[in-house]
Structures are given as structure tokens and as C-alpha cells.
Coordinates of C-alpha atoms and ligand atoms in Angstrom, one line a residue:
M891 CA 23.8 12.9 -12.7
H892 CA 21.4 10.3 -13.9
R893 CA 18.8 8.9 -11.5
V894 CA 15.7 6.9 -12.6
H895 CA 12.2 6.7 -10.9
N896 CA 13.0 3.5 -9.1
F897 CA 9.9 1.3 -8.0
S898 CA 11.9 -1.7 -6.8
A899 CA 10.4 -3.9 -4.2
G900 CA 13.7 -4.4 -2.5
P901 CA 16.5 -3.8 -2.3
A902 CA 14.7 -0.5 -2.9
A903 CA 15.5 3.1 -3.7
L904 CA 17.4 5.0 -1.0
P905 CA 17.3 8.8 -0.3
E906 CA 19.6 10.5 -2.7
E907 CA 20.6 12.7 0.3
V908 CA 21.8 9.6 2.1
L909 CA 23.7 8.2 -0.8
E910 CA 25.5 11.5 -1.2
I911 CA 26.6 11.5 2.4
A912 CA 27.9 8.0 2.1
Q913 CA 29.7 8.9 -1.1
N914 CA 31.4 11.9 0.6
E915 CA 32.4 10.1 3.6
L916 CA 33.5 6.8 1.9
L917 CA 37.2 7.4 1.6
D918 CA 37.7 9.6 4.6
Y919 CA 35.2 9.0 7.4
H920 CA 35.1 12.3 9.6
G921 CA 38.8 13.1 8.9
Q922 CA 40.0 9.6 9.9
G923 CA 41.6 8.8 6.6
R924 CA 39.8 5.6 6.3
S925 CA 36.2 4.6 5.9
I926 CA 33.8 3.5 8.5
M927 CA 34.0 0.0 6.9
E928 CA 37.7 -0.3 7.6
Q929 CA 37.7 -0.1 11.3
S930 CA 36.9 -2.1 14.4
H931 CA 33.2 -2.6 15.4
R932 CA 34.5 -2.1 18.9
G933 CA 36.1 1.3 18.2
E934 CA 34.9 4.7 19.0
A935 CA 33.5 5.7 15.6
Y936 CA 31.4 2.6 15.0
T937 CA 30.2 2.4 18.6
K938 CA 28.9 5.9 18.0
V939 CA 27.1 4.9 14.8
D940 CA 25.5 1.9 16.4
N941 CA 24.4 3.9 19.5
E942 CA 23.0 6.8 17.2
A943 CA 21.0 4.4 15.2
K944 CA 19.4 2.7 18.2
E945 CA 18.6 6.1 19.8
R946 CA 17.1 7.3 16.5
L947 CA 14.9 4.1 16.2
N948 CA 13.8 4.5 19.9
R949 CA 12.8 8.2 19.1
I950 CA 11.2 7.6 15.7
L951 CA 9.1 4.8 16.9
G952 CA 8.7 6.0 20.5
L953 CA 9.9 2.8 21.9
N954 CA 10.4 4.6 25.3
N955 CA 13.3 2.3 26.0
D956 CA 11.0 -0.7 26.4
F957 CA 12.5 -2.7 23.5
H958 CA 15.9 -4.3 23.0
I959 CA 17.1 -3.1 19.6
M960 CA 19.4 -5.6 17.6
F961 CA 21.1 -5.4 14.2
L962 CA 21.3 -9.0 13.0
Q963 CA 22.2 -10.8 9.9
G964 CA 20.5 -13.5 7.8
G965 CA 17.6 -11.4 6.6
A966 CA 14.0 -11.5 7.6
S967 CA 14.1 -15.2 6.5
S968 CA 16.4 -16.1 9.3
Q969 CA 14.0 -14.6 11.8
F970 CA 11.3 -17.1 10.5
M971 CA 13.5 -19.7 12.2
Q972 CA 15.0 -17.8 15.1
V973 CA 11.6 -16.6 16.5
P974 CA 10.3 -20.1 17.1
F975 CA 13.9 -21.2 18.2
N976 CA 13.6 -18.9 20.9
F977 CA 10.0 -18.7 21.8
L978 CA 8.3 -21.9 20.9
S979 CA 8.9 -25.3 22.6
E980 CA 7.7 -28.7 21.4
N981 CA 4.8 -28.8 23.8
E982 CA 3.7 -25.1 23.1
S983 CA 1.5 -23.5 20.5
A984 CA 1.8 -20.3 18.5
D985 CA -0.7 -18.7 16.2
Y986 CA 0.3 -17.6 12.7
I987 CA -1.9 -15.4 10.3
N988 CA -1.2 -16.7 6.8
T989 CA -1.5 -13.8 4.3
G990 CA 0.9 -15.3 1.7
V991 CA 4.3 -16.3 0.7
W992 CA 6.3 -14.7 3.5
S993 CA 3.8 -15.9 6.3
N994 CA 3.9 -19.4 4.8
K995 CA 7.7 -19.5 5.1
A996 CA 7.5 -18.3 8.7
I997 CA 5.0 -21.1 9.4
K998 CA 7.1 -23.8 7.7
E999 CA 9.9 -22.9 10.1
A1000 CA 7.8 -22.7 13.2
R1001 CA 6.5 -26.2 12.5
L1002 CA 10.1 -27.5 13.2
F1003 CA 9.9 -26.3 16.8
G1004 CA 6.3 -26.6 18.2
N1005 CA 2.5 -26.6 17.4
V1006 CA 1.4 -24.0 14.8
H1007 CA -2.1 -23.0 14.7
E1008 CA -3.1 -21.1 11.4
S1009 CA -5.5 -18.4 12.7
Y1010 CA -6.3 -17.6 9.1
N1011 CA -5.4 -18.7 5.7
G1012 CA -6.1 -16.6 2.7
E1013 CA -4.9 -18.9 0.0
A1014 CA -8.4 -19.7 -1.4
E1015 CA -8.9 -16.0 -2.2
G1016 CA -5.3 -15.7 -3.8
F1017 CA -4.1 -13.7 -0.7
S1018 CA -6.0 -10.8 -2.1
R1019 CA -7.1 -9.5 1.4
I1020 CA -6.4 -9.1 5.0
P1021 CA -8.6 -10.9 7.5
L1022 CA -11.1 -9.2 9.7
D1023 CA -10.6 -9.5 13.4
S1024 CA -13.8 -11.5 13.6
E1025 CA -12.3 -14.1 11.2
L1026 CA -9.3 -14.8 13.4
N1027 CA -9.4 -17.6 15.9
F1028 CA -6.5 -18.3 18.3
S1029 CA -5.4 -21.4 20.0
E1030 CA -5.6 -21.9 23.9
Q1031 CA -2.6 -20.6 25.6
S1032 CA -0.9 -19.3 22.5
R1033 CA 2.8 -18.3 22.9
Y1034 CA 2.4 -15.4 20.4
V1035 CA 0.6 -14.4 17.3
H1036 CA 2.8 -13.9 14.2
F1037 CA 1.6 -11.8 11.3
T1038 CA 3.1 -10.0 8.3
S1039 CA 2.0 -6.4 8.5
N1040 CA 2.5 -5.7 4.8
N1041 CA 2.4 -8.4 2.0
T1042 CA 5.0 -7.3 -0.4
I1043 CA 3.9 -9.6 -3.1
Y1044 CA 0.1 -9.2 -3.1
G1045 CA 0.0 -5.5 -2.3
T1046 CA -2.0 -6.0 0.9
Q1047 CA -1.5 -4.5 4.4
F1048 CA -3.0 -4.6 7.8
D1049 CA -4.5 -1.1 8.5
H1050 CA -4.5 -1.9 12.2
E1051 CA -2.9 -4.6 14.4
P1052 CA -4.9 -7.9 14.7
E1053 CA -7.0 -8.0 17.9
T1054 CA -5.4 -10.8 19.9
N1055 CA -6.9 -10.1 23.3
G1056 CA -3.6 -9.7 24.9
I1057 CA -1.5 -12.5 23.3
P1058 CA 1.8 -10.8 22.3
L1059 CA 2.2 -10.1 18.5
I1060 CA 5.3 -10.9 16.6
C1061 CA 5.4 -8.9 13.3
D1062 CA 7.4 -9.3 10.1
A1063 CA 7.3 -5.6 9.3
S1064 CA 10.0 -6.0 6.6
S1065 CA 8.0 -4.0 3.9
D1066 CA 6.3 -1.3 5.9
F1067 CA 8.7 -0.6 8.9
I1068 CA 8.8 3.1 9.9
S1069 CA 6.2 4.0 7.3
R1070 CA 3.5 4.7 9.8
P1071 CA 2.8 4.5 13.5
I1072 CA 2.4 1.2 15.4
D1073 CA 0.5 0.3 18.5
L1074 CA 3.7 -0.8 20.4
P1075 CA 2.1 -2.1 23.6
K1076 CA 0.6 -5.0 21.6
Y1077 CA 3.8 -6.3 20.4
G1078 CA 6.3 -8.6 21.8
M1079 CA 8.7 -8.4 18.9
I1080 CA 8.9 -6.6 15.5
Y1081 CA 11.5 -7.5 12.9
A1082 CA 12.3 -6.2 9.4
G1083 CA 15.0 -6.7 6.8
A1084 CA 16.4 -3.2 6.1
Q1085 CA 16.5 -3.3 2.3
K1086 CA 13.0 -1.8 1.8
N1087 CA 12.4 1.2 4.1
L1088 CA 15.5 1.3 6.1
G1089 CA 18.8 0.9 4.2
P1090 CA 20.7 -1.5 2.1
S1091 CA 20.4 -5.3 2.4
G1092 CA 22.6 -7.1 4.9
V1093 CA 21.0 -6.1 8.2
T1094 CA 17.8 -7.0 9.9
V1095 CA 16.4 -4.8 12.6
V1096 CA 15.0 -6.8 15.4
L1097 CA 13.0 -5.1 18.3
I1098 CA 12.0 -7.3 21.4
R1099 CA 10.1 -5.9 24.3
K1100 CA 12.2 -6.3 27.5
D1101 CA 9.6 -8.3 29.3
F1102 CA 8.9 -10.5 26.4
I1103 CA 12.6 -11.5 26.0
K1104 CA 12.5 -12.6 29.6
T1105 CA 10.0 -15.4 28.6
I1106 CA 12.6 -17.3 26.7
S1107 CA 13.0 -20.5 28.7
K1108 CA 14.3 -23.0 26.2
P1109 CA 17.4 -24.9 27.5
A1110 CA 19.4 -25.4 24.3
I1111 CA 19.6 -22.4 22.0
P1112 CA 22.9 -22.0 20.1
T1113 CA 24.6 -18.9 21.3
I1114 CA 24.5 -16.9 18.1
L1115 CA 20.8 -17.6 17.7
D1116 CA 19.8 -16.8 21.2
Y1117 CA 18.3 -13.3 21.2
R1118 CA 19.6 -12.8 24.8
T1119 CA 23.1 -13.0 23.3
H1120 CA 22.5 -9.7 21.3
A1121 CA 20.2 -7.8 23.5
E1122 CA 22.6 -5.8 25.7
R1123 CA 25.7 -5.7 23.5
I1124 CA 27.3 -6.3 20.1
F1125 CA 28.2 -9.9 20.3
N1126 CA 30.1 -10.5 17.1
T1127 CA 31.2 -8.5 14.0
P1128 CA 28.0 -6.8 12.8
P1129 CA 27.4 -5.7 9.1
T1130 CA 29.0 -2.4 9.8
F1131 CA 28.4 -0.6 6.5
A1132 CA 24.8 -1.6 6.4
V1133 CA 24.1 -0.3 9.9
Y1134 CA 26.0 2.9 9.1
M1135 CA 23.6 3.4 6.1
V1136 CA 20.6 2.6 8.4
N1137 CA 21.8 5.2 10.7
L1138 CA 22.0 7.8 7.9
V1139 CA 18.5 6.8 6.6
L1140 CA 17.1 7.3 10.2
K1141 CA 18.8 10.7 10.4
W1142 CA 17.1 11.5 7.2
V1143 CA 13.7 10.2 8.5
E1144 CA 14.0 12.5 11.4
E1145 CA 14.9 15.5 9.4
Q1146 CA 12.0 15.0 7.1
G1147 CA 9.6 15.0 10.0
G1148 CA 9.5 11.4 11.2
I1149 CA 6.7 8.9 11.0
P1150 CA 4.0 11.7 10.9
H1151 CA 5.6 13.1 7.8
F1152 CA 5.9 9.7 6.0
E1153 CA 2.4 8.5 7.0
K1154 CA 1.0 11.5 5.3
L1155 CA 3.2 11.4 2.3
N1156 CA 2.7 7.6 1.9
T1157 CA -1.0 8.0 2.0
K1158 CA -0.9 10.7 -0.5
K1159 CA 1.3 8.7 -3.0
A1160 CA -1.0 5.6 -2.6
D1161 CA -4.0 7.7 -3.1
I1162 CA -3.0 9.1 -6.3
L1163 CA -1.8 5.9 -7.6
Y1164 CA -5.0 4.0 -6.7
S1165 CA -7.2 6.8 -8.1
Q1166 CA -5.4 6.3 -11.4
I1167 CA -5.9 2.5 -11.2
D1168 CA -9.7 3.1 -10.4
K1169 CA -10.3 5.5 -13.2
D1170 CA -11.8 3.0 -15.6
G1171 CA -11.4 -0.7 -16.3
F1172 CA -8.1 -0.5 -18.1
Y1173 CA -5.9 -1.0 -15.0
R1174 CA -7.3 -3.4 -12.4
G1175 CA -6.0 -3.5 -8.8
T1176 CA -5.3 -6.9 -7.5
A1177 CA -5.8 -6.4 -3.8
Q1178 CA -9.3 -6.0 -2.5
K1179 CA -9.9 -2.3 -1.8
A1180 CA -10.1 -2.4 2.1
S1181 CA -6.8 -4.3 2.2
R1182 CA -4.9 -2.2 -0.2
S1183 CA -1.1 -1.6 0.7
K1184 CA 0.4 1.9 0.8
M1185 CA 3.8 0.4 0.2
N1186 CA 3.4 -2.0 -2.8
V1187 CA 0.7 -1.1 -5.2
T1188 CA -0.2 -4.2 -7.5
F1189 CA -2.4 -4.1 -10.6
R1190 CA -3.0 -5.8 -13.8
L1191 CA -3.7 -4.7 -17.4
P1192 CA -6.1 -6.2 -19.9
D1193 CA -3.6 -8.9 -21.0
E1194 CA -0.1 -10.1 -20.4
T1195 CA 1.2 -8.7 -23.7
L1196 CA 0.2 -5.3 -22.7
E1197 CA 1.7 -5.7 -19.3
E1198 CA 5.1 -6.7 -20.8
R1199 CA 4.7 -3.6 -23.1
F1200 CA 3.9 -1.5 -20.2
I1201 CA 7.0 -2.5 -18.2
K1202 CA 9.2 -2.0 -21.3
E1203 CA 7.8 1.4 -22.3
A1204 CA 7.9 2.6 -18.7
A1205 CA 11.6 1.7 -18.5
E1206 CA 12.2 3.7 -21.7
N1207 CA 10.6 6.5 -19.8
E1208 CA 13.0 6.2 -16.8
L1209 CA 10.3 4.4 -14.6
V1210 CA 12.0 1.2 -13.6
A1211 CA 11.5 -2.0 -11.6
L1212 CA 7.7 -2.2 -12.2
K1213 CA 7.4 -6.0 -12.9
G1214 CA 5.3 -7.9 -10.4
H1215 CA 6.7 -10.6 -8.3
R1216 CA 7.3 -13.8 -10.3
S1217 CA 4.6 -15.7 -8.4
A1218 CA 2.0 -13.0 -8.9
G1219 CA 2.7 -11.5 -12.3
G1220 CA 1.3 -8.1 -13.5
I1221 CA 2.7 -4.8 -12.3
R1222 CA 3.9 -3.7 -8.8
A1223 CA 5.0 -0.2 -7.9
S1224 CA 6.7 -0.2 -4.6
I1225 CA 6.5 3.2 -3.1
Y1226 CA 8.4 3.0 0.2
N1227 CA 9.5 6.1 2.2
A1228 CA 12.3 7.0 -0.2
C1229 CA 10.1 6.9 -3.3
K1230 CA 9.3 10.6 -4.0
L1231 CA 6.0 12.1 -4.7
S1232 CA 7.4 13.3 -8.0
S1233 CA 8.2 9.6 -9.0
V1234 CA 4.6 8.5 -8.4
E1235 CA 3.3 11.5 -10.3
A1236 CA 5.6 10.6 -13.2
L1237 CA 4.2 7.0 -13.1
V1238 CA 0.6 8.2 -13.0
S1239 CA 1.2 10.5 -16.0
F1240 CA 2.8 7.6 -17.9
M1241 CA -0.2 5.4 -17.1
D1242 CA -2.5 8.1 -18.6
H1243 CA -0.4 8.1 -21.7
F1244 CA -0.2 4.3 -22.0
R1245 CA -4.0 4.0 -21.6
N1246 CA -4.6 6.6 -24.3
K1247 CA -2.2 4.8 -26.6
Y1248 CA -3.5 1.1 -26.1
G1249 CA -6.8 1.5 -24.2
Ligands
PLP603 C1 7.4 -9.2 4.1 C2 8.7 -9.9 3.8 N1 9.2 -10.8 4.8 C3 10.4 -11.4 4.4 C4 11.1 -11.2 3.3 C5 12.4 -11.9 3.1 O1 13.4 -11.0 3.5 P1 14.9 -11.4 3.3 O2 15.2 -11.6 1.9 O3 15.6 -10.3 4.1 O4 15.2 -12.7 4.1 C6 10.6 -10.3 2.4 C7 11.4 -10.0 1.1 O5 11.0 -9.4 0.2 C8 9.3 -9.6 2.6 O6 8.9 -8.8 1.8

């Protein structure tokens, strides 16, 4: 079988073990003579998948049954709209920490619903860093503080939750979900598109604290967009195959040792990659050191021609999807949970080889 070292930012590499289980179960799910995709989302088999996935998330993150867990559609981008649709009224304010493209998109949607106060805007510094707590200022009676825990495009990541003095956090955790522990009591809500750390595209995991969902008080939210519609039950047909895959990934996460295992492994992978980048001036990290992401490692080479050659020669060596986001350029290695240490080691060794050849 042929598998490459896949550094895709998303949809990203999935664990091989998970793909193999899905392959084996595809035509005949647990002796039923049909796949999980080909049966009712109200039936016994799918109900079990849905329950298992939720129980696993509850265990892995230590949610203590304090959060409603929902598997929604429309990607993280829909959450940019759905969050303020539920939690922000015309006469209310919410704070948004602007650390780049994805935060910006969330801000644009929120402005359709209420007052948005930007607690920080990193644009002048090319979104190359995460703000210090001392730089954040929040509006009076803020409904919530929204932040993007990991900035997939710029390779920056919060290393701790922003200090909000009790205002509930709402987090777009699309690109670092279940990669490290989180300080749950600070959150009202966490959402993440599955396609980076959690499974295939098509499903978005939404966690809402049970006491925070009770604060929804707007009179006219369309049923499908009202979080309360989905909190206690499956409302309409969910993306069943995507949720099935998420459940398999979560099973794999537990078998590997859960978040403690991945936190250690992700730190190790990031450390060896950043040490290679910092060796001399040939490679240059784009994020400021204190803000570096353990999920998306972004760097430049001396010029764009060399960057193109790097991407091409890397692909010839089975190291794929290293091109930076179109708005940022350069190189980006996405090293989510399912990216193996051996893939990062192969990349680091290719980087040595490339520097020796062209440096
Ligand atoms: C941090 C972050 N938020 C939101 C999105 C958008 O997600 P989706 O395509 O699921 O709407 C992305 C996609 O890459 C992302 O990295």
C-alpha cells in the first residue's frame, strides 16, 4: 500500500488504523449486510455510534456532562453566524479577539446581529503573534469573548486561554481541538470543524455549557439554527458517515492515551520542526516565537523560487501538501494528531538535504 507523508492543513491526514476499520466495515457494518451510511439515523446502529462519540468526547475532554454535545453541519463558518444569531442581540455587545482571517470572518457575521468590540487586532503585525492578556480590553457587560485558539494560516496559537475576568469564552478550536487540555470552566462554548484533528469534513462539533445555553433569550431564531433544537436530541438527518468516522477517530485517540499522549507527542513534533527552522538563517519561522503553533508550522525560505522548488522536491520525496495558505505564501506543515512523528522526522531530514543542496 502506498501512503505519503501528508501535511495537509485540512481536510487533513486521518489515522491509518481508522481508515482500515472504515474500509473493512464499509460494505457490511457489524454483520448487517449494509453500511452505516445506508440506514436510518434513528435506528439502533447509528444511535449507538452517536452516543458512543458523545461519551468519548465527554471522557477525552473531561466535560463532566456539563456540556451539550452536537454534531452540526455547515462547517465552522456557519458557527460564525450561528453563535451571534443565538447569543447576541441588537442592543448587546460581544468581544472578539482578532488574530487573523478566521477571526475576521466571525467578526463580520457578528456585526449583523449586535455590537462587536474588537478586544485586539493583530493586523498591523501581519497576525504574527497572539496578544498578551494585558493587551486585551473588553467592553462593559460583554455577552461573550470569541477567540480562535489556533490560527491555521499564520501558525500562531494561544498557549493559554485569554483572561476575561469571568466573561464566558466562545472558541473556534477548529485547528487544535483535542490536541491538548483546555481549561473548561472558562468556556461557554467550543466549536470545531472536524476535518483537521477529528475526522472528515462534513461535521462540526459544537459544545455548549448547559448553563450558558440557558442564556439564549432571543425571540426569533429559525428552528434549525437554534442551538436548543439540537441540544437534547438529533433533530434532523445528521452527516452520519462523518460522525461514524469521528467516533472511530475518538476511539483511536483513547487507545493512544488520550490528550496527555497527544499533548506530549504534538510538543515533540513541533519542537523538532522548530529546531530545524531555527538552526541557521536558511529557514525563517513566520510566527513570533512565543506565539508558535504546535499544529501548523509556517516558515519561509530565502526567496519564492526556492519555496516553489522546496514544495516540488518535497512532493517528489513523498512529503505532500506543504504549500502555505494562498493569503500567506511560504511553507506550512500541518502536524495534527494523526501526523506521525516519523512523518515530521522525514520532513526534518528533507529540510537538511534541501539546505545542503541550495543553502
Ligand atoms: C481556525 C479555522 N476556523 C474556521 C475554518 C473554516 O472552517 P470550515 O471550512 O469548516 O467552515 C477553518 C478552516 O480552515 C479554520 O482553520
